mmCIF file of C-alpha atoms and ligand atoms in Angstrom:
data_model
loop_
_atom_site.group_PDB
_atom_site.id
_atom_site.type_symbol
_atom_site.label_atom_id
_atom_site.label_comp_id
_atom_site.label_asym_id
_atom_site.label_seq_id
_atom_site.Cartn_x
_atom_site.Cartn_y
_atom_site.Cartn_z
ATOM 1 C CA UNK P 1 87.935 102.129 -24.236
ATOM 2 C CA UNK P 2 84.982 99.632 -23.143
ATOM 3 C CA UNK P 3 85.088 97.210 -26.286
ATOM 4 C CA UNK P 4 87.259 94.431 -24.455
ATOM 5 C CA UNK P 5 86.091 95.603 -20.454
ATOM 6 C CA UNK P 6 84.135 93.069 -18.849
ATOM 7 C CA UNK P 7 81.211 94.545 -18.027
ATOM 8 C CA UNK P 8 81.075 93.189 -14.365
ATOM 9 C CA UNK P 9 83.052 96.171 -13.968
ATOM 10 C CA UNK P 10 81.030 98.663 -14.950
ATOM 11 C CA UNK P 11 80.750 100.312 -11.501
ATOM 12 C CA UNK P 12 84.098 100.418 -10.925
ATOM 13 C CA UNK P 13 85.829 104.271 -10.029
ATOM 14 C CA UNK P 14 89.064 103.577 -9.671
ATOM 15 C CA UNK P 15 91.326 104.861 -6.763
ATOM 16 C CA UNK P 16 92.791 108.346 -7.271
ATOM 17 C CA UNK P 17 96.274 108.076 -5.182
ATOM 18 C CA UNK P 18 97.850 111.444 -4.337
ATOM 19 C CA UNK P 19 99.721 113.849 -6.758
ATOM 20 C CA UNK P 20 102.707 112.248 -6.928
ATOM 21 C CA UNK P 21 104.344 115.344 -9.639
ATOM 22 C CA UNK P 22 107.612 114.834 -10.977
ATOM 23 C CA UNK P 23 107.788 118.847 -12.564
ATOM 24 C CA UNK P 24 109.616 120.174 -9.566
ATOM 25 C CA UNK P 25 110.902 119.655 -6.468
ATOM 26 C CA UNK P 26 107.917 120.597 -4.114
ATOM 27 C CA UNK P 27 107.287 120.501 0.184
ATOM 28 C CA UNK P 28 105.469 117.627 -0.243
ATOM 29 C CA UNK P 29 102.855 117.159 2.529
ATOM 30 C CA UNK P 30 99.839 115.315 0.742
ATOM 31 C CA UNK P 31 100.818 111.689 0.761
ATOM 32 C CA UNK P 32 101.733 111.138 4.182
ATOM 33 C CA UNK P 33 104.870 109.506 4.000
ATOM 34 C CA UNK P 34 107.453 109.924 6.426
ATOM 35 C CA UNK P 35 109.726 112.741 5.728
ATOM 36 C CA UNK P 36 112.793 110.559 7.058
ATOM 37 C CA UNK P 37 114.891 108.194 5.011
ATOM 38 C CA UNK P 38 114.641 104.498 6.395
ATOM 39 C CA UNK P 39 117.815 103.261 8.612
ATOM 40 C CA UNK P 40 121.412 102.690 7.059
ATOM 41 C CA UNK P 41 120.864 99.549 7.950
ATOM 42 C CA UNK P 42 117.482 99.574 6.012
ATOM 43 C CA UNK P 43 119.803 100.968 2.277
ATOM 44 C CA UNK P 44 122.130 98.511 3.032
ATOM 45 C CA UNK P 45 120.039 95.258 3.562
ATOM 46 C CA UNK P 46 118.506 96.108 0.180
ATOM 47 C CA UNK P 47 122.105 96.893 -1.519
ATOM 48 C CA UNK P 48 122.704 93.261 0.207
ATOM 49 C CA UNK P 49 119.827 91.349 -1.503
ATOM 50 C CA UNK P 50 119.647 92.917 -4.632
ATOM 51 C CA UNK P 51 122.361 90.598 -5.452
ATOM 52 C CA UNK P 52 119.726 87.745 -5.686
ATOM 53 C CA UNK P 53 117.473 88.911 -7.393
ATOM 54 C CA UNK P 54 117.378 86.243 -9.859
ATOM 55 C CA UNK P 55 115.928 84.359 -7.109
ATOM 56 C CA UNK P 56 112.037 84.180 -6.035
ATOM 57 C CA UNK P 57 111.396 85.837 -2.874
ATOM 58 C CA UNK P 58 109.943 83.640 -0.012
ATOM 59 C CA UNK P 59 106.724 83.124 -0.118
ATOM 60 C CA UNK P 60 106.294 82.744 3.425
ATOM 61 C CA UNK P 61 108.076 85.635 3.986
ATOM 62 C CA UNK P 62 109.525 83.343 7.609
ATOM 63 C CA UNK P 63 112.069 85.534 8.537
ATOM 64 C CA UNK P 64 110.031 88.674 8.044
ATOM 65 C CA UNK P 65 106.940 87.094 10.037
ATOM 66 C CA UNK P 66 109.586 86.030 13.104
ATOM 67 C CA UNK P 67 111.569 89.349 13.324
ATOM 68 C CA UNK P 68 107.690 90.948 13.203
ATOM 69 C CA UNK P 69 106.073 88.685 15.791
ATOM 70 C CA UNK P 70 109.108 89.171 17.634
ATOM 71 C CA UNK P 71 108.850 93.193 17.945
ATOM 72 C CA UNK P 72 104.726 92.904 17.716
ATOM 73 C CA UNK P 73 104.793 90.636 20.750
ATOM 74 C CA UNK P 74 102.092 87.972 18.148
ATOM 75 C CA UNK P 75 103.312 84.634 17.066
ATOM 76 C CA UNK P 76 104.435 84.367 13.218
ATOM 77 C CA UNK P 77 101.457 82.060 12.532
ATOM 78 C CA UNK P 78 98.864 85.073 13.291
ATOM 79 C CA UNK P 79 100.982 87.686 10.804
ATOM 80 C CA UNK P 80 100.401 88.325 6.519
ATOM 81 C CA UNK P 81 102.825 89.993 5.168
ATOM 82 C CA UNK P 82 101.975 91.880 1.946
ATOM 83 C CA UNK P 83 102.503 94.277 -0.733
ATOM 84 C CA UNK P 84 101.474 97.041 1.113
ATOM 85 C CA UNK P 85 98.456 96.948 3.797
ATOM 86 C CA UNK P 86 96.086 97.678 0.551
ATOM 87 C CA UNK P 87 96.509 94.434 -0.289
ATOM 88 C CA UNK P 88 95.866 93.460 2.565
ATOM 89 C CA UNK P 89 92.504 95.617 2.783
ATOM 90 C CA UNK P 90 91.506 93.743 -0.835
ATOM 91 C CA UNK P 91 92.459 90.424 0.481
ATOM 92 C CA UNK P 92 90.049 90.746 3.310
ATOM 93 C CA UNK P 93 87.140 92.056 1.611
ATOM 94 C CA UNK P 94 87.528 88.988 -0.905
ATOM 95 C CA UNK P 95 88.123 86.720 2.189
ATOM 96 C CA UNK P 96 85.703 88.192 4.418
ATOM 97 C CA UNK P 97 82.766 89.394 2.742
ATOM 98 C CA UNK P 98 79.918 88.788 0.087
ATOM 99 C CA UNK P 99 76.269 89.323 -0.399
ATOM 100 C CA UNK P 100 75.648 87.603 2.851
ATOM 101 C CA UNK P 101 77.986 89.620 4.896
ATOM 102 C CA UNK P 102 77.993 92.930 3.346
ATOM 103 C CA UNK P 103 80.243 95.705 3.921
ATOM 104 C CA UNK P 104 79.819 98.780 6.486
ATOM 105 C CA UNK P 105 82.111 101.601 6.626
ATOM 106 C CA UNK P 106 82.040 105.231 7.428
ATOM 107 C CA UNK P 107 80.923 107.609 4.345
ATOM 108 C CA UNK P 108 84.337 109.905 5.321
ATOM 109 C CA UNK P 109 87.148 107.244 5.569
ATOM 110 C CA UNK P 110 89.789 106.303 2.913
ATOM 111 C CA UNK P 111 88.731 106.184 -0.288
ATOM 112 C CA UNK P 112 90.337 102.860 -1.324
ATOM 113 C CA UNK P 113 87.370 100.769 0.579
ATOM 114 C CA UNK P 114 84.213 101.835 -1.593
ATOM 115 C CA UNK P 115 86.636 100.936 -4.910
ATOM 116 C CA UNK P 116 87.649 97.409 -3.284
ATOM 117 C CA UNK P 117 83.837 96.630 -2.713
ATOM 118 C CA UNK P 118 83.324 97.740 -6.299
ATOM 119 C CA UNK P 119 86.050 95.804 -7.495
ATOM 120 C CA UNK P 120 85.231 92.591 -6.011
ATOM 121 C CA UNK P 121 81.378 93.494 -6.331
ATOM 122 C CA UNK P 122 80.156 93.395 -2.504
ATOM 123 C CA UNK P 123 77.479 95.566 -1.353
ATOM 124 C CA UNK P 124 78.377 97.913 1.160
ATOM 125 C CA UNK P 125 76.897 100.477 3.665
ATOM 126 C CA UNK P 126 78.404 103.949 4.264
ATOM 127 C CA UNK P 127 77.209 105.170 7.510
ATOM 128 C CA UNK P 128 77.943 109.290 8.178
ATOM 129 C CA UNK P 129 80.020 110.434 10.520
ATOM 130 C CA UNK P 130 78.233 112.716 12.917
ATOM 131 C CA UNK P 131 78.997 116.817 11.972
ATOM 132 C CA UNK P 132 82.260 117.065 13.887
ATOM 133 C CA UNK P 133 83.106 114.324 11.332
ATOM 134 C CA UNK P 134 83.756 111.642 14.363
ATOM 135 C CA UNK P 135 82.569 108.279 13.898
ATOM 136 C CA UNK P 136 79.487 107.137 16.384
ATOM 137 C CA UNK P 137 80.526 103.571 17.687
ATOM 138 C CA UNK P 138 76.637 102.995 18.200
ATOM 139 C CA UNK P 139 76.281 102.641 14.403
ATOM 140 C CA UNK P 140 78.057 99.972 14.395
ATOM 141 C CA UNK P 141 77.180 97.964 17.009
ATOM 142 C CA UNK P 142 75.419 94.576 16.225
ATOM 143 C CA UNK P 143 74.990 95.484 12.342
ATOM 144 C CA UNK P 144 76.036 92.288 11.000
ATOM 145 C CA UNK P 145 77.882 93.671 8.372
ATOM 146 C CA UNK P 146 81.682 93.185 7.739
ATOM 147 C CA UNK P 147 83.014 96.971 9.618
ATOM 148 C CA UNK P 148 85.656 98.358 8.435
ATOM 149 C CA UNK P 149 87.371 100.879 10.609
ATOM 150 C CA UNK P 150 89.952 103.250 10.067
ATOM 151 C CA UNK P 151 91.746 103.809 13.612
ATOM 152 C CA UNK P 152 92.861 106.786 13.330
ATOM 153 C CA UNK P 153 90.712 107.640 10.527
ATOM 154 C CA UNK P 154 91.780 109.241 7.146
ATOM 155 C CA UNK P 155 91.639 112.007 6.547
ATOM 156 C CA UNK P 156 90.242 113.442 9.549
ATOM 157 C CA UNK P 157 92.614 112.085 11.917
ATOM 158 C CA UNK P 158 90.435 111.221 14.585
ATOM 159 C CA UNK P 159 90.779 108.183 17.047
ATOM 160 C CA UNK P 160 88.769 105.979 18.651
ATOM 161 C CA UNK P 161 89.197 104.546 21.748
ATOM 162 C CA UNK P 162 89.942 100.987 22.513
ATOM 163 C CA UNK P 163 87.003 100.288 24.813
ATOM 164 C CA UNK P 164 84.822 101.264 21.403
ATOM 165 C CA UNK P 165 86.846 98.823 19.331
ATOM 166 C CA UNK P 166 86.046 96.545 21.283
ATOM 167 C CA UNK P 167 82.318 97.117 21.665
ATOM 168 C CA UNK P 168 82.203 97.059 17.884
ATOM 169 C CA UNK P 169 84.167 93.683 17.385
ATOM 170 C CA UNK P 170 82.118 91.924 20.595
ATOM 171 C CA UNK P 171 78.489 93.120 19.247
ATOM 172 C CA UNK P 172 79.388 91.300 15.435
ATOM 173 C CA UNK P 173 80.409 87.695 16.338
ATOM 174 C CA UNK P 174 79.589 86.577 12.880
ATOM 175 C CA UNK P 175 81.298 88.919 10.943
ATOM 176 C CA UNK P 176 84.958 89.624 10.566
ATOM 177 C CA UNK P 177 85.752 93.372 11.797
ATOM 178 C CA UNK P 178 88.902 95.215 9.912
ATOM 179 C CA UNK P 179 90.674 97.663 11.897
ATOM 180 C CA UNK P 180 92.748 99.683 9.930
ATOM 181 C CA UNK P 181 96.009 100.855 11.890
ATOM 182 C CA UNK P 182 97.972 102.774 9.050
ATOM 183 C CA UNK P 183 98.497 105.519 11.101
ATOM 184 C CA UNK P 184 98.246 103.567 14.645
ATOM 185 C CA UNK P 185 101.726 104.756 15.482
ATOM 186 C CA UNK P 186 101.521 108.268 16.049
ATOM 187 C CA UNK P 187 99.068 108.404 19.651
ATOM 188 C CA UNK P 188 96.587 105.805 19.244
ATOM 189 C CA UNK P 189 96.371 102.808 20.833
ATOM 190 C CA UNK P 190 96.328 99.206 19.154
ATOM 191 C CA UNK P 191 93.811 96.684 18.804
ATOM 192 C CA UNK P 192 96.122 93.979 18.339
ATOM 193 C CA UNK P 193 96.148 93.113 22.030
ATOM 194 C CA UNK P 194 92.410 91.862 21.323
ATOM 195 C CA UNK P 195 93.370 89.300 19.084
ATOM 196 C CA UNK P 196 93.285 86.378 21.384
ATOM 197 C CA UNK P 197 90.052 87.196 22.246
ATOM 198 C CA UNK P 198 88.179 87.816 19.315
ATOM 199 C CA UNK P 199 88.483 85.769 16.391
ATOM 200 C CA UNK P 200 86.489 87.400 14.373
ATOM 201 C CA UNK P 201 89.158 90.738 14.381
ATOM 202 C CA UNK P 202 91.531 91.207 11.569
ATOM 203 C CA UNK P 203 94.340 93.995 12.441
ATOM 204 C CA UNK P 204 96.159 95.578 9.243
ATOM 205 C CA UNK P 205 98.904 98.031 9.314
ATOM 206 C CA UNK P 206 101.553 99.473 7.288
ATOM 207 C CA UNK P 207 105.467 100.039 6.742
ATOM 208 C CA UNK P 208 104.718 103.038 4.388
ATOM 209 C CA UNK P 209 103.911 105.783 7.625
ATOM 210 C CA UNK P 210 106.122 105.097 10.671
ATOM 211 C CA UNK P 211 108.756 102.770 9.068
ATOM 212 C CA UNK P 212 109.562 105.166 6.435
ATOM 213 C CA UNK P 213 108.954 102.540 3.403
ATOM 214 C CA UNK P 214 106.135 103.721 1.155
ATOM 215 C CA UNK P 215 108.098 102.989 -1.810
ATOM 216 C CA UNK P 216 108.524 99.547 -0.496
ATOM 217 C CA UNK P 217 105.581 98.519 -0.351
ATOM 218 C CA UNK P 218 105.165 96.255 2.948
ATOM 219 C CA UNK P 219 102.074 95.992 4.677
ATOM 220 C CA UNK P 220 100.865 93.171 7.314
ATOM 221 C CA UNK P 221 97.756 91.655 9.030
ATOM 222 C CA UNK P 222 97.363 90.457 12.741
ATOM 223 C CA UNK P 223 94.403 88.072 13.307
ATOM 224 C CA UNK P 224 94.157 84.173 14.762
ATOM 225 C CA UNK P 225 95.413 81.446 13.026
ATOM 226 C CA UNK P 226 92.651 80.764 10.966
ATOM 227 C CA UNK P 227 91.943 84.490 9.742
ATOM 228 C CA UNK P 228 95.168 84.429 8.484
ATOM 229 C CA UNK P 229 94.865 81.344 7.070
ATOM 230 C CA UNK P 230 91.738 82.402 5.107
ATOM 231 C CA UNK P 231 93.863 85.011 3.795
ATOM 232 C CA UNK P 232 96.628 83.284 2.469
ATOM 233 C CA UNK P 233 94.596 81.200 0.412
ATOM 234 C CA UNK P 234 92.937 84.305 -1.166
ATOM 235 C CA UNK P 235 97.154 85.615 -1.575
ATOM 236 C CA UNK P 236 98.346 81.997 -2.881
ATOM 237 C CA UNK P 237 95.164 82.236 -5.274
ATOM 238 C CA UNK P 238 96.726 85.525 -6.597
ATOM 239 C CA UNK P 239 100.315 86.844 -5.829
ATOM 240 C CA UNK P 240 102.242 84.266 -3.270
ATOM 241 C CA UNK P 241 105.442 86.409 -4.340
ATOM 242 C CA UNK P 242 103.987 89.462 -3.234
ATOM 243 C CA UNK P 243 106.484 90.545 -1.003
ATOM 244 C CA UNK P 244 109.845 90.908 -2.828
ATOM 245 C CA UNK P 245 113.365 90.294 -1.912
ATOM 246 C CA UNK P 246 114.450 93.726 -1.477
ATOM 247 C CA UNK P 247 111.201 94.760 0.917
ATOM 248 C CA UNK P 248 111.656 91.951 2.844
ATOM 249 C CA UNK P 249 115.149 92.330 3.797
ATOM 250 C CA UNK P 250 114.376 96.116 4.441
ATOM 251 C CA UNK P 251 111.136 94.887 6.570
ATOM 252 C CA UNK P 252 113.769 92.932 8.559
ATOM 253 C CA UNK P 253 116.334 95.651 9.240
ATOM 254 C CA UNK P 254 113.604 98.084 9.408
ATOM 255 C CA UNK P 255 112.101 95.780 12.751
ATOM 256 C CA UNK P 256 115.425 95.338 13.781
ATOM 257 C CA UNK P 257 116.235 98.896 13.704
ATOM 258 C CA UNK P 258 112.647 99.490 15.383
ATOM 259 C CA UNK P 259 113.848 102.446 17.964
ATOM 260 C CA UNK P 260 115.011 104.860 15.480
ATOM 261 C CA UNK P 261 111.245 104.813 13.990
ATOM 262 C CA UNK P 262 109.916 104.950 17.261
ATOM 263 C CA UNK P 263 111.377 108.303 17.983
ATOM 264 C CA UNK P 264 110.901 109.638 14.653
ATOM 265 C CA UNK P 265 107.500 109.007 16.172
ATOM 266 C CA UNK P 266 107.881 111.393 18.595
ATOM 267 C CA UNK P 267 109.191 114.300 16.465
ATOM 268 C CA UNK P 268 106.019 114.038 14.458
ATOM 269 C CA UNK P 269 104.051 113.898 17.380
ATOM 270 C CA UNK P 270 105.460 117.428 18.245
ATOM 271 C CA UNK P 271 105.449 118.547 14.676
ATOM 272 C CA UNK P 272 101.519 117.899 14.793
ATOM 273 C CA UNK P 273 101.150 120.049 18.189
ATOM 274 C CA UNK P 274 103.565 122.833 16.564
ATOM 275 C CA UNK P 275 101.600 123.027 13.161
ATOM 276 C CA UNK P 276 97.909 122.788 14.889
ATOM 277 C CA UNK P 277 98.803 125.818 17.445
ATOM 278 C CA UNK P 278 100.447 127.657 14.397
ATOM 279 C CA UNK P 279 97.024 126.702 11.685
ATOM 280 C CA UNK P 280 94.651 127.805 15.004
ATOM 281 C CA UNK P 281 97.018 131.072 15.376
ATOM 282 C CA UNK P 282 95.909 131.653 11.868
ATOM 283 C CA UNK P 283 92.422 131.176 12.658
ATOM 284 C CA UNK P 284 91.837 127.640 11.183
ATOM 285 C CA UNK P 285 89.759 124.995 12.904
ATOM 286 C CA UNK P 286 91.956 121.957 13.272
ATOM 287 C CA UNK P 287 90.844 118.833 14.299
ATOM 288 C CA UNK P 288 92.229 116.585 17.040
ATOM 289 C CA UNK P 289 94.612 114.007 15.087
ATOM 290 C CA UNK P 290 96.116 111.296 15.862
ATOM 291 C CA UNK P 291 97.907 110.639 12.826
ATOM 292 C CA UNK P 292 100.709 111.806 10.694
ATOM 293 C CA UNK P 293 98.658 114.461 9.477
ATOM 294 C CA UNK P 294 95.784 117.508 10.164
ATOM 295 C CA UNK P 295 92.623 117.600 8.856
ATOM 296 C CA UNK P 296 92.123 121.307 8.629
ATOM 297 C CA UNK P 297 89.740 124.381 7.518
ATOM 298 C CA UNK P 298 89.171 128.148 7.351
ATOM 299 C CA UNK P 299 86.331 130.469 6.837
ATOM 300 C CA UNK P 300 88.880 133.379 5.086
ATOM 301 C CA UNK P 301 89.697 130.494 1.936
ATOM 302 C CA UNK P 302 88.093 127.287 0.046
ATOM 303 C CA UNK P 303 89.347 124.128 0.454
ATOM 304 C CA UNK P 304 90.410 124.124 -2.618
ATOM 305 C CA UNK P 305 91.312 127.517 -3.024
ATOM 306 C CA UNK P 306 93.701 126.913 -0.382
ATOM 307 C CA UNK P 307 95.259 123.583 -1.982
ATOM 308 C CA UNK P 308 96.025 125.762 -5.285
ATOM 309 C CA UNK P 309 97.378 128.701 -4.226
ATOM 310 C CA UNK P 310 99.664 126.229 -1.861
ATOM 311 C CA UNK P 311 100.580 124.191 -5.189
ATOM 312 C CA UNK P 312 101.811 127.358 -6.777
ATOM 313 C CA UNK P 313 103.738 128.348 -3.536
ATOM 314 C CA UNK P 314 105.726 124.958 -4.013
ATOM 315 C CA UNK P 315 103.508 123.585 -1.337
ATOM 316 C CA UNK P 316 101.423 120.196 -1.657
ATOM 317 C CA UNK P 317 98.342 119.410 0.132
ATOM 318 C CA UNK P 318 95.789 117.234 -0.379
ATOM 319 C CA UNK P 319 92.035 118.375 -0.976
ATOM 320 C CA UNK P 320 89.356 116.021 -1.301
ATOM 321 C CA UNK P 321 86.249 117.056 -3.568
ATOM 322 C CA UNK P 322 83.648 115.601 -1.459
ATOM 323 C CA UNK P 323 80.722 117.590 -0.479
ATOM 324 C CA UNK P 324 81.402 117.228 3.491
ATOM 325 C CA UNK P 325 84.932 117.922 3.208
ATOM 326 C CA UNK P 326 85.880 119.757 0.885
ATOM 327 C CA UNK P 327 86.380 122.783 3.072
ATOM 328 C CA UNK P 328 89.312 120.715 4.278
ATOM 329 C CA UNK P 329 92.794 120.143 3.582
ATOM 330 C CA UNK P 330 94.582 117.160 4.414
ATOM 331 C CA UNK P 331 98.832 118.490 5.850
ATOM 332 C CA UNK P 332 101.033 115.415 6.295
ATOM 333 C CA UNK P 333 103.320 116.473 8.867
ATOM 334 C CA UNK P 334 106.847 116.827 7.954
ATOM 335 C CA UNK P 335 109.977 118.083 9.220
ATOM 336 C CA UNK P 336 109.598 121.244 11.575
ATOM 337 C CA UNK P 337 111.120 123.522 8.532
ATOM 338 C CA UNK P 338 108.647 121.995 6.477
ATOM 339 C CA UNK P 339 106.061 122.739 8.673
ATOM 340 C CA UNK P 340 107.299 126.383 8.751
ATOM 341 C CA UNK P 341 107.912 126.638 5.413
ATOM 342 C CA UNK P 342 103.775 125.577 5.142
ATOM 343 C CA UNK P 343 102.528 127.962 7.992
ATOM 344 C CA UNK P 344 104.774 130.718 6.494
ATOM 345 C CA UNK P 345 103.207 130.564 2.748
ATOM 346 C CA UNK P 346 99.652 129.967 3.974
ATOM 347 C CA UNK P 347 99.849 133.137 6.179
ATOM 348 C CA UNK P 348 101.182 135.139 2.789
ATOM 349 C CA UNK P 349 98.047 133.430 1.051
ATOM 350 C CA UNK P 350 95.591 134.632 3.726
ATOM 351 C CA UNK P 351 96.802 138.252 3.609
ATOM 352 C CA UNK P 352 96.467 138.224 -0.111
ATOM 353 C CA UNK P 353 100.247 138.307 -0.432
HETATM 354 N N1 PMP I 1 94.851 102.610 5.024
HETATM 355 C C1 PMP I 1 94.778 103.945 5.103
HETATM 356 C C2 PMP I 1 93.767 104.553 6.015
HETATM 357 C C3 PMP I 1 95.618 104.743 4.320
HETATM 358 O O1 PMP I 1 95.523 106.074 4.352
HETATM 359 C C4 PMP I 1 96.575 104.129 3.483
HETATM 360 C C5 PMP I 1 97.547 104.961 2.682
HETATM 361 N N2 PMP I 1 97.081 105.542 1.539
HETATM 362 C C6 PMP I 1 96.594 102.738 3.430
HETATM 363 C C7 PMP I 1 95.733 102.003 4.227
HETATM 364 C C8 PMP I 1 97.495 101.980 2.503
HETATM 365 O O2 PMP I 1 98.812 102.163 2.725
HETATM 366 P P1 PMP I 1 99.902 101.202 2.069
HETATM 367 O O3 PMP I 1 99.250 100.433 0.960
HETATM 368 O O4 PMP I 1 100.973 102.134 1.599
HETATM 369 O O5 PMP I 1 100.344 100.300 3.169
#
């Protein structure tokens, strides 16, 4: 219904998240989430402070941002904590661009960027990614727009190096540069060690992928002083609770704990290897991810032919409708039985079974 809407945004698609189906219990490989529960010590910091929750949560979020700068190897004064790193994403698009300083981001990335321009009306650029769906660091060198870069990027996967990072951030001295690390800690490499010596570079991650917390809801952003500075006046003109009691604690214990997510690391890391030598065995074309997921497609099936007949096999991918992609289906990478249980049901599909 439009009769109350303000019309400023009529433009505005909103977000689609991921099928998140409550009808049965499914393999559930389309929202990339970690298929491991957090640490004991994770349930029980939460069981802890859910005991005060008649209190306000800090607003600072201090012991959060020292246990974090601690483990990131930053000082607390260049960390945001938020309500998930897509807050953090909106935040800096409010903070860090306008009709001066418009937007640039690749046309295949996550979907959550064009619908954060939209909502906070900024003009914005989507510059394709070359046919092997990699992003070409030349486009973005020197474009005086405010880049946004998913590193890896979703949903391909793909990662680019450091040393191109870097080129991008250098050549745009007057614009802020937003690299993206959601899925930084399965093979890539960070950009947060550039922080010192750019100030125009804004690093957000996420608790929801590695640190096993997407119901949570904890996010961050690594920048100088100031950056982060900008951004807290955007979060203390909106939501300066916006990190509850309960995440932060389990933010804490979750750092604290920070081996145990390390090395569930790993096992995704081989999961990946296991499931793209098992999709190639099947003849699909797989592309080289370094993320908590495959990006993956077959001449024998459609996209989204695929994605159904999975769905009714009890198996969940995701399938983007976009023309470029939508040959593709996006696998989270699970457990190595859930991995089987895909490649199993996929080869029954492909034989007509
Ligand atoms: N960036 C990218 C590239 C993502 O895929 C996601 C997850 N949908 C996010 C950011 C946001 O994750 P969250 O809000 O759970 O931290």
């Amino acid at each position: 219904m439009k009769k109350y809407f303000s019309e400023r945004y009529d433009e505005l698609v909103p977000y689609v998240p991921g099928e998140q189906p409550q009808d049965r219990s499914y393999v559930k490989l389309n929202t990339n989430e970690s298929p491991f529960p957090p640490s004991s010590s994770v349930t029980e910091a939460v069981r802890l402070e859910s005991q005060k929750l008649n209190l306000y949560s800090d607003p600072e979020s201090l012991e959060l941002r020292k246990q974090f700068a601690a483990v990131f190897g930053v000082d607390k004064d260049e960390v945001i904590m938020v309500n998930g790193s897509d807050e953090v994403l909106n935040f800096a698009f409010m903070a860090f661009a306008d009709e001066k300083r418009p937007l640039a981001f690749p046309d295949i990335t996550y979907g959550f960027y064009p619908v954060f321009a939209k909502l906070n009306r900024i003009p914005y650029t989507e510059i394709p990614v070359k046919d092997d769906l990699s992003i070409d660091v030349n486009d973005y060198i020197g474009i005086y727009k405010t880049v946004v870069i998913a590193n890896p990027n979703a949903p391909t996967g793909l990662f680019l190096s450091l040393d191109s990072i870097e080129k991008i951030v250098a050549s745009n001295p007057n614009n802020v540069v937003i690299v993206d690390e959601a899925y930084i800690d399965f093979g890539g490499q960070s950009a947060i060690s550039l922080i010192r010596k750019y100030d125009n570079l804004l690093v957000t991650g996420t608790f929801s992928k590695s640190r096993s917390m997407a119901g949570a809801r904890l996010g961050f952003g690594i920048a100088n002083k100031e950056l982060i500075g900008n951004l807290n006046t955007i979060r203390y003109s909106t939501n300066p609770y916006n990190v509850n009691r309960m995440t932060s604690a389990a933010g804490i214990a979750a750092l604290r704990d920070n081996d145990y997510y390390m090395d569930n690391c790993k096992t995704i890391i081989a999961n990946r290897a296991w499931t793209t030598d098992a999709l190639s065995a099947l003849g699909f074309e797989v592309l080289d991810s370094k993320a908590n997921f495959v990006f993956a497609r077959t001449d024998k099936l459609s996209g989204e032919q695929l994605y159904l007949n999975l769905k009714e096999n009890g198996v969940l991918v995701r399938h983007f409708k976009l023309d470029r992609i939508k040959d593709y289906n996006r696998i989270t990478i699970g457990t190595l039985d859930q991995m089987k249980t895909l490649i199993e049901k996929t080869k029954l599909i492909l034989e007509g079974k």
